Short mmCIF file of C-alpha atoms and ligand atoms in Angstrom, two decimals:
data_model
loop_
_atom_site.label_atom_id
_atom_site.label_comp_id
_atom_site.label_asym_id
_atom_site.label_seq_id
_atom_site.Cartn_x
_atom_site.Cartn_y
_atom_site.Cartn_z
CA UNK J 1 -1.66 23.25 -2.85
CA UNK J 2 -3.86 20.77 -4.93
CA UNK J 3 -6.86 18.72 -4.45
CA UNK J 4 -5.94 14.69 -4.29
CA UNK J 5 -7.99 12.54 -5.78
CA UNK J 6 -9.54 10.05 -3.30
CA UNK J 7 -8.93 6.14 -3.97
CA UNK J 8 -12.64 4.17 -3.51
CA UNK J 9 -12.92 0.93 -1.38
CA UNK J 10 -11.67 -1.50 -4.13
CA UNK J 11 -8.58 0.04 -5.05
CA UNK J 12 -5.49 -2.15 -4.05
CA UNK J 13 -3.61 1.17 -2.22
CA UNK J 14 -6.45 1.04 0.56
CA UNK J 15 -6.12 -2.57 1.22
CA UNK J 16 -1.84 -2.35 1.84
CA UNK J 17 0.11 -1.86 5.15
CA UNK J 18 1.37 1.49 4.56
CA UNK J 19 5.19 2.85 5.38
CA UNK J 20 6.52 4.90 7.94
CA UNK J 21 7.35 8.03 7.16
CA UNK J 22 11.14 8.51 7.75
CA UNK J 23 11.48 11.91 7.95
CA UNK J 24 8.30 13.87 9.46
CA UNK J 25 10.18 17.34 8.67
CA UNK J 26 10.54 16.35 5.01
CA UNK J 27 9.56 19.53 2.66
CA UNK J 28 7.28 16.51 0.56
CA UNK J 29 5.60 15.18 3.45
CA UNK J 30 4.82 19.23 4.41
CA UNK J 31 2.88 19.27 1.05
CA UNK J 32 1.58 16.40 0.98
CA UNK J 33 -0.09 17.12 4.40
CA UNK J 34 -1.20 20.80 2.92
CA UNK J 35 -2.28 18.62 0.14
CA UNK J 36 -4.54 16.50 2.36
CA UNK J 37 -5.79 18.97 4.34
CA UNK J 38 -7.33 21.10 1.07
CA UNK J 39 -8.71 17.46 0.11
CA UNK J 40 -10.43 16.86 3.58
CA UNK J 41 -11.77 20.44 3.81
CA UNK J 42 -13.12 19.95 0.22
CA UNK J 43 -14.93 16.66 0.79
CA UNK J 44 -16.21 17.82 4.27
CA UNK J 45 -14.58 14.66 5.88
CA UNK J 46 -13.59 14.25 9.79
CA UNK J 47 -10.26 12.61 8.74
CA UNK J 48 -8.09 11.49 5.81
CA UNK J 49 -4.86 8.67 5.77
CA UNK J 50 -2.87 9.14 2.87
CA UNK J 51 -3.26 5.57 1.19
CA UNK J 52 -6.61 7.29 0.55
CA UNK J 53 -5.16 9.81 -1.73
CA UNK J 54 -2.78 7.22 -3.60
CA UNK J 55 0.28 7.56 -1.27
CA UNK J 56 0.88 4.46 1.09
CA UNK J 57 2.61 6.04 3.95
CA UNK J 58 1.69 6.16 7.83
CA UNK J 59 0.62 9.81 7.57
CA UNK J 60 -3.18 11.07 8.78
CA UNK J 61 -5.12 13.87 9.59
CA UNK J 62 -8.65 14.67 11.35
CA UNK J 63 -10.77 17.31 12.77
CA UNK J 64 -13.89 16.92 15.18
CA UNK J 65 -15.68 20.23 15.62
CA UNK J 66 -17.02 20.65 18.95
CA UNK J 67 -20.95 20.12 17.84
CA UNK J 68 -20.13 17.16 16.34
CA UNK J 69 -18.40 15.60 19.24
CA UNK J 70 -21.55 16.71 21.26
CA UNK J 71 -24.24 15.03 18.55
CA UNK J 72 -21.85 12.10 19.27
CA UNK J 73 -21.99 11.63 22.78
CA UNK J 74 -18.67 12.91 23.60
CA UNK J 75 -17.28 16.03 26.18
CA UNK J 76 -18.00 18.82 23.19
CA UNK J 77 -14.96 19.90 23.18
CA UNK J 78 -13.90 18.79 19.60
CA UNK J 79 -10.44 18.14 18.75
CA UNK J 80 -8.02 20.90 17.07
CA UNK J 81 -6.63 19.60 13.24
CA UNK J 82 -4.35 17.18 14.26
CA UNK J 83 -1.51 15.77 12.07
CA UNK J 84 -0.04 12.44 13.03
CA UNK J 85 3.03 10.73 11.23
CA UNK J 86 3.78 6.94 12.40
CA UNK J 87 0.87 7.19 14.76
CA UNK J 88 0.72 4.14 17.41
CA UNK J 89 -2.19 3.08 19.37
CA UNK J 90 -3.03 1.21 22.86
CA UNK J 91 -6.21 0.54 24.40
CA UNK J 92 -7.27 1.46 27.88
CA UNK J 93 -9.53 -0.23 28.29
CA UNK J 94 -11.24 -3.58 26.97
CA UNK J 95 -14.17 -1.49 26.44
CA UNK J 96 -15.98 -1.28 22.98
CA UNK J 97 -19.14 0.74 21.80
CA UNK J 98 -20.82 0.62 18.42
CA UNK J 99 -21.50 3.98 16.53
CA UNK J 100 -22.01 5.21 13.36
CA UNK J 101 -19.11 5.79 10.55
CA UNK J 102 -18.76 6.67 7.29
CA UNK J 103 -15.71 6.97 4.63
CA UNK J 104 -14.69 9.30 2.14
CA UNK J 105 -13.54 6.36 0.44
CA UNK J 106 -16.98 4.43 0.89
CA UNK J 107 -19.01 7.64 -0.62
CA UNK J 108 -22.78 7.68 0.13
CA UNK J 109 -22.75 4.78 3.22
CA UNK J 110 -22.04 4.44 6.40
CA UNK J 111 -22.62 1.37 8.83
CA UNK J 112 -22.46 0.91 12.82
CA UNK J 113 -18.80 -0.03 13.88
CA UNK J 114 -17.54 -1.34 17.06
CA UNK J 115 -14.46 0.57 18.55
CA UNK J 116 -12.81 0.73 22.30
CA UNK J 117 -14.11 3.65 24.35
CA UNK J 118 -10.52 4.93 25.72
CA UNK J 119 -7.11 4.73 23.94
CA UNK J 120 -3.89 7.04 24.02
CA UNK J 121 -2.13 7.86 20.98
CA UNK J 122 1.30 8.72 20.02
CA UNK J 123 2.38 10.16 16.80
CA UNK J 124 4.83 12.61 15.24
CA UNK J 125 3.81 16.27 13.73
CA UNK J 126 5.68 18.09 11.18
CA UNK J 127 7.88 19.33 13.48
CA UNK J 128 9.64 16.24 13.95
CA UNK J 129 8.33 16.08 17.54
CA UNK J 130 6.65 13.09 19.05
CA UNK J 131 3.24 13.98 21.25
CA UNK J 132 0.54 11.68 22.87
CA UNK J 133 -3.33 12.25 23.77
CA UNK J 134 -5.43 10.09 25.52
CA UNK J 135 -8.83 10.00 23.88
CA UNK J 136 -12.24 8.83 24.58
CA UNK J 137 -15.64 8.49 22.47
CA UNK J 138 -15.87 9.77 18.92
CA UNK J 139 -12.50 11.52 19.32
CA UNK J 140 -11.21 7.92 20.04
CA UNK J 141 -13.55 6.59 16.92
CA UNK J 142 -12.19 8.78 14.53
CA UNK J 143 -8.63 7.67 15.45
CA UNK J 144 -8.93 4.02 15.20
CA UNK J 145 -11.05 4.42 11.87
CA UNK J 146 -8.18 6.52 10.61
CA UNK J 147 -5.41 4.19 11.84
CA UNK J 148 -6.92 1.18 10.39
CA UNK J 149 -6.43 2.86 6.61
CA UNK J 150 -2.69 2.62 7.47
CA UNK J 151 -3.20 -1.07 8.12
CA UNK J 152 -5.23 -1.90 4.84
CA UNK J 153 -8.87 -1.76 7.29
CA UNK J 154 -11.62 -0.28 6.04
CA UNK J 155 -14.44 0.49 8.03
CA UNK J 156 -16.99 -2.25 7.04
CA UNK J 157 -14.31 -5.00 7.62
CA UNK J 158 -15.03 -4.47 11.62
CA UNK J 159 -18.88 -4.19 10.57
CA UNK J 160 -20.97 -7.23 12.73
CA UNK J 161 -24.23 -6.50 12.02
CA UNK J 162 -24.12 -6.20 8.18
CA UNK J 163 -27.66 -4.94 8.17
CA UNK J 164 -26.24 -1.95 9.32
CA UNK J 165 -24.62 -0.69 6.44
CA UNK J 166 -25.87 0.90 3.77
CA UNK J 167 -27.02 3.62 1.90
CA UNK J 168 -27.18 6.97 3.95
CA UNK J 169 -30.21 8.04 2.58
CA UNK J 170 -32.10 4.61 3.06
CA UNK J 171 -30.72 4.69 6.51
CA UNK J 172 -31.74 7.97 7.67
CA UNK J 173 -34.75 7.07 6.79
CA UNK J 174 -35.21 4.17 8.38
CA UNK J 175 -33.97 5.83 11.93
CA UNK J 176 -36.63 8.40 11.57
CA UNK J 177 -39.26 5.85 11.00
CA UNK J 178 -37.79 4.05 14.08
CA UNK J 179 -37.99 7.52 16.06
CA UNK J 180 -41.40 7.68 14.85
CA UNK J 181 -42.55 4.47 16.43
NI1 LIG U 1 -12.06 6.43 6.19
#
């Protein structure tokens, strides 16, 4: 197990169409999933794609703990780790919302990013075995936001109202003031 280091918006492996993985049960794609795993835990992140760790392949992981998904306007439920090799998505519905997201490639910011509501998801897990979810709200978020790093997207690429993003610190600040009001 080691910690990866995590590529910054700006470096050319975040902005590339990644490969599929041809072999899910591979012994180096089993590390290098242990390997991002340790590196998500350690930076506190939701998810991690592997182009953010230097390695442009269709691989990603994420997390939602049940507060979190609650705090986010979802069921509350959370969603177990979840590994997904050559994930695919489709939209259910034509349905977006805007929320909040941030990047562990993007330290420091986050910005208000348009996503659909209700997808399903296919993927393959170590195993070698192909599942699908349907997901909804920030469970559905945090898939698209990790998908897009296998497509070269970064978060502030789907960002309309620029004035939006910043600095989380300036932000928060701002939304209390606006609570305030
Ligand atoms: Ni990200």
């Amino acid at each position: 197990m080691a910690l990866l280091k995590i590529a910054r918006m700006g470096n050319p492996v975040l902005n590339v169409v990644a490969e599929p993985v041809e072999d899910p049960t591979a012994p180096e794609v089993r590390q290098l999933v242990a390997d991002m795993l340790e590196t998500m835990d350690d930076a506190n992140g939701t998810g991690l794609a592997a182009p953010q760790v230097h390695v442009s392949k269709r691989i990603v992981v994420f997390f939602v703990d049940g507060g979190r998904d609650a705090r986010e306007g979802g069921e509350g439920d959370g969603v177990p780790l979840t590994i997904m090799i050559n994930p695919e998505i489709e939209t259910l519905s034509e349905e977006m919302e805007t929320g909040i997201e941030g990047c562990l490639s993007i330290p420091s910011m986050m910005g208000d990013v348009p996503r659909y509501t209700h997808i399903r998801y296919w993927a393959y897990g170590l195993d070698g075995k192909r599942f699908e979810r349907e997901a909804s709200g920030f469970h559905a978020r945090v898939v698209q936001h990790e998908c897009d790093h296998l497509d070269g997207i970064l978060y502030p690429h789907r960002i309309e109202d620029m004035k939006s993003f910043g600095f989380n610190d300036e932000l928060m600040r701002t939304f209390q003031a606006e609570d305030e009001e």
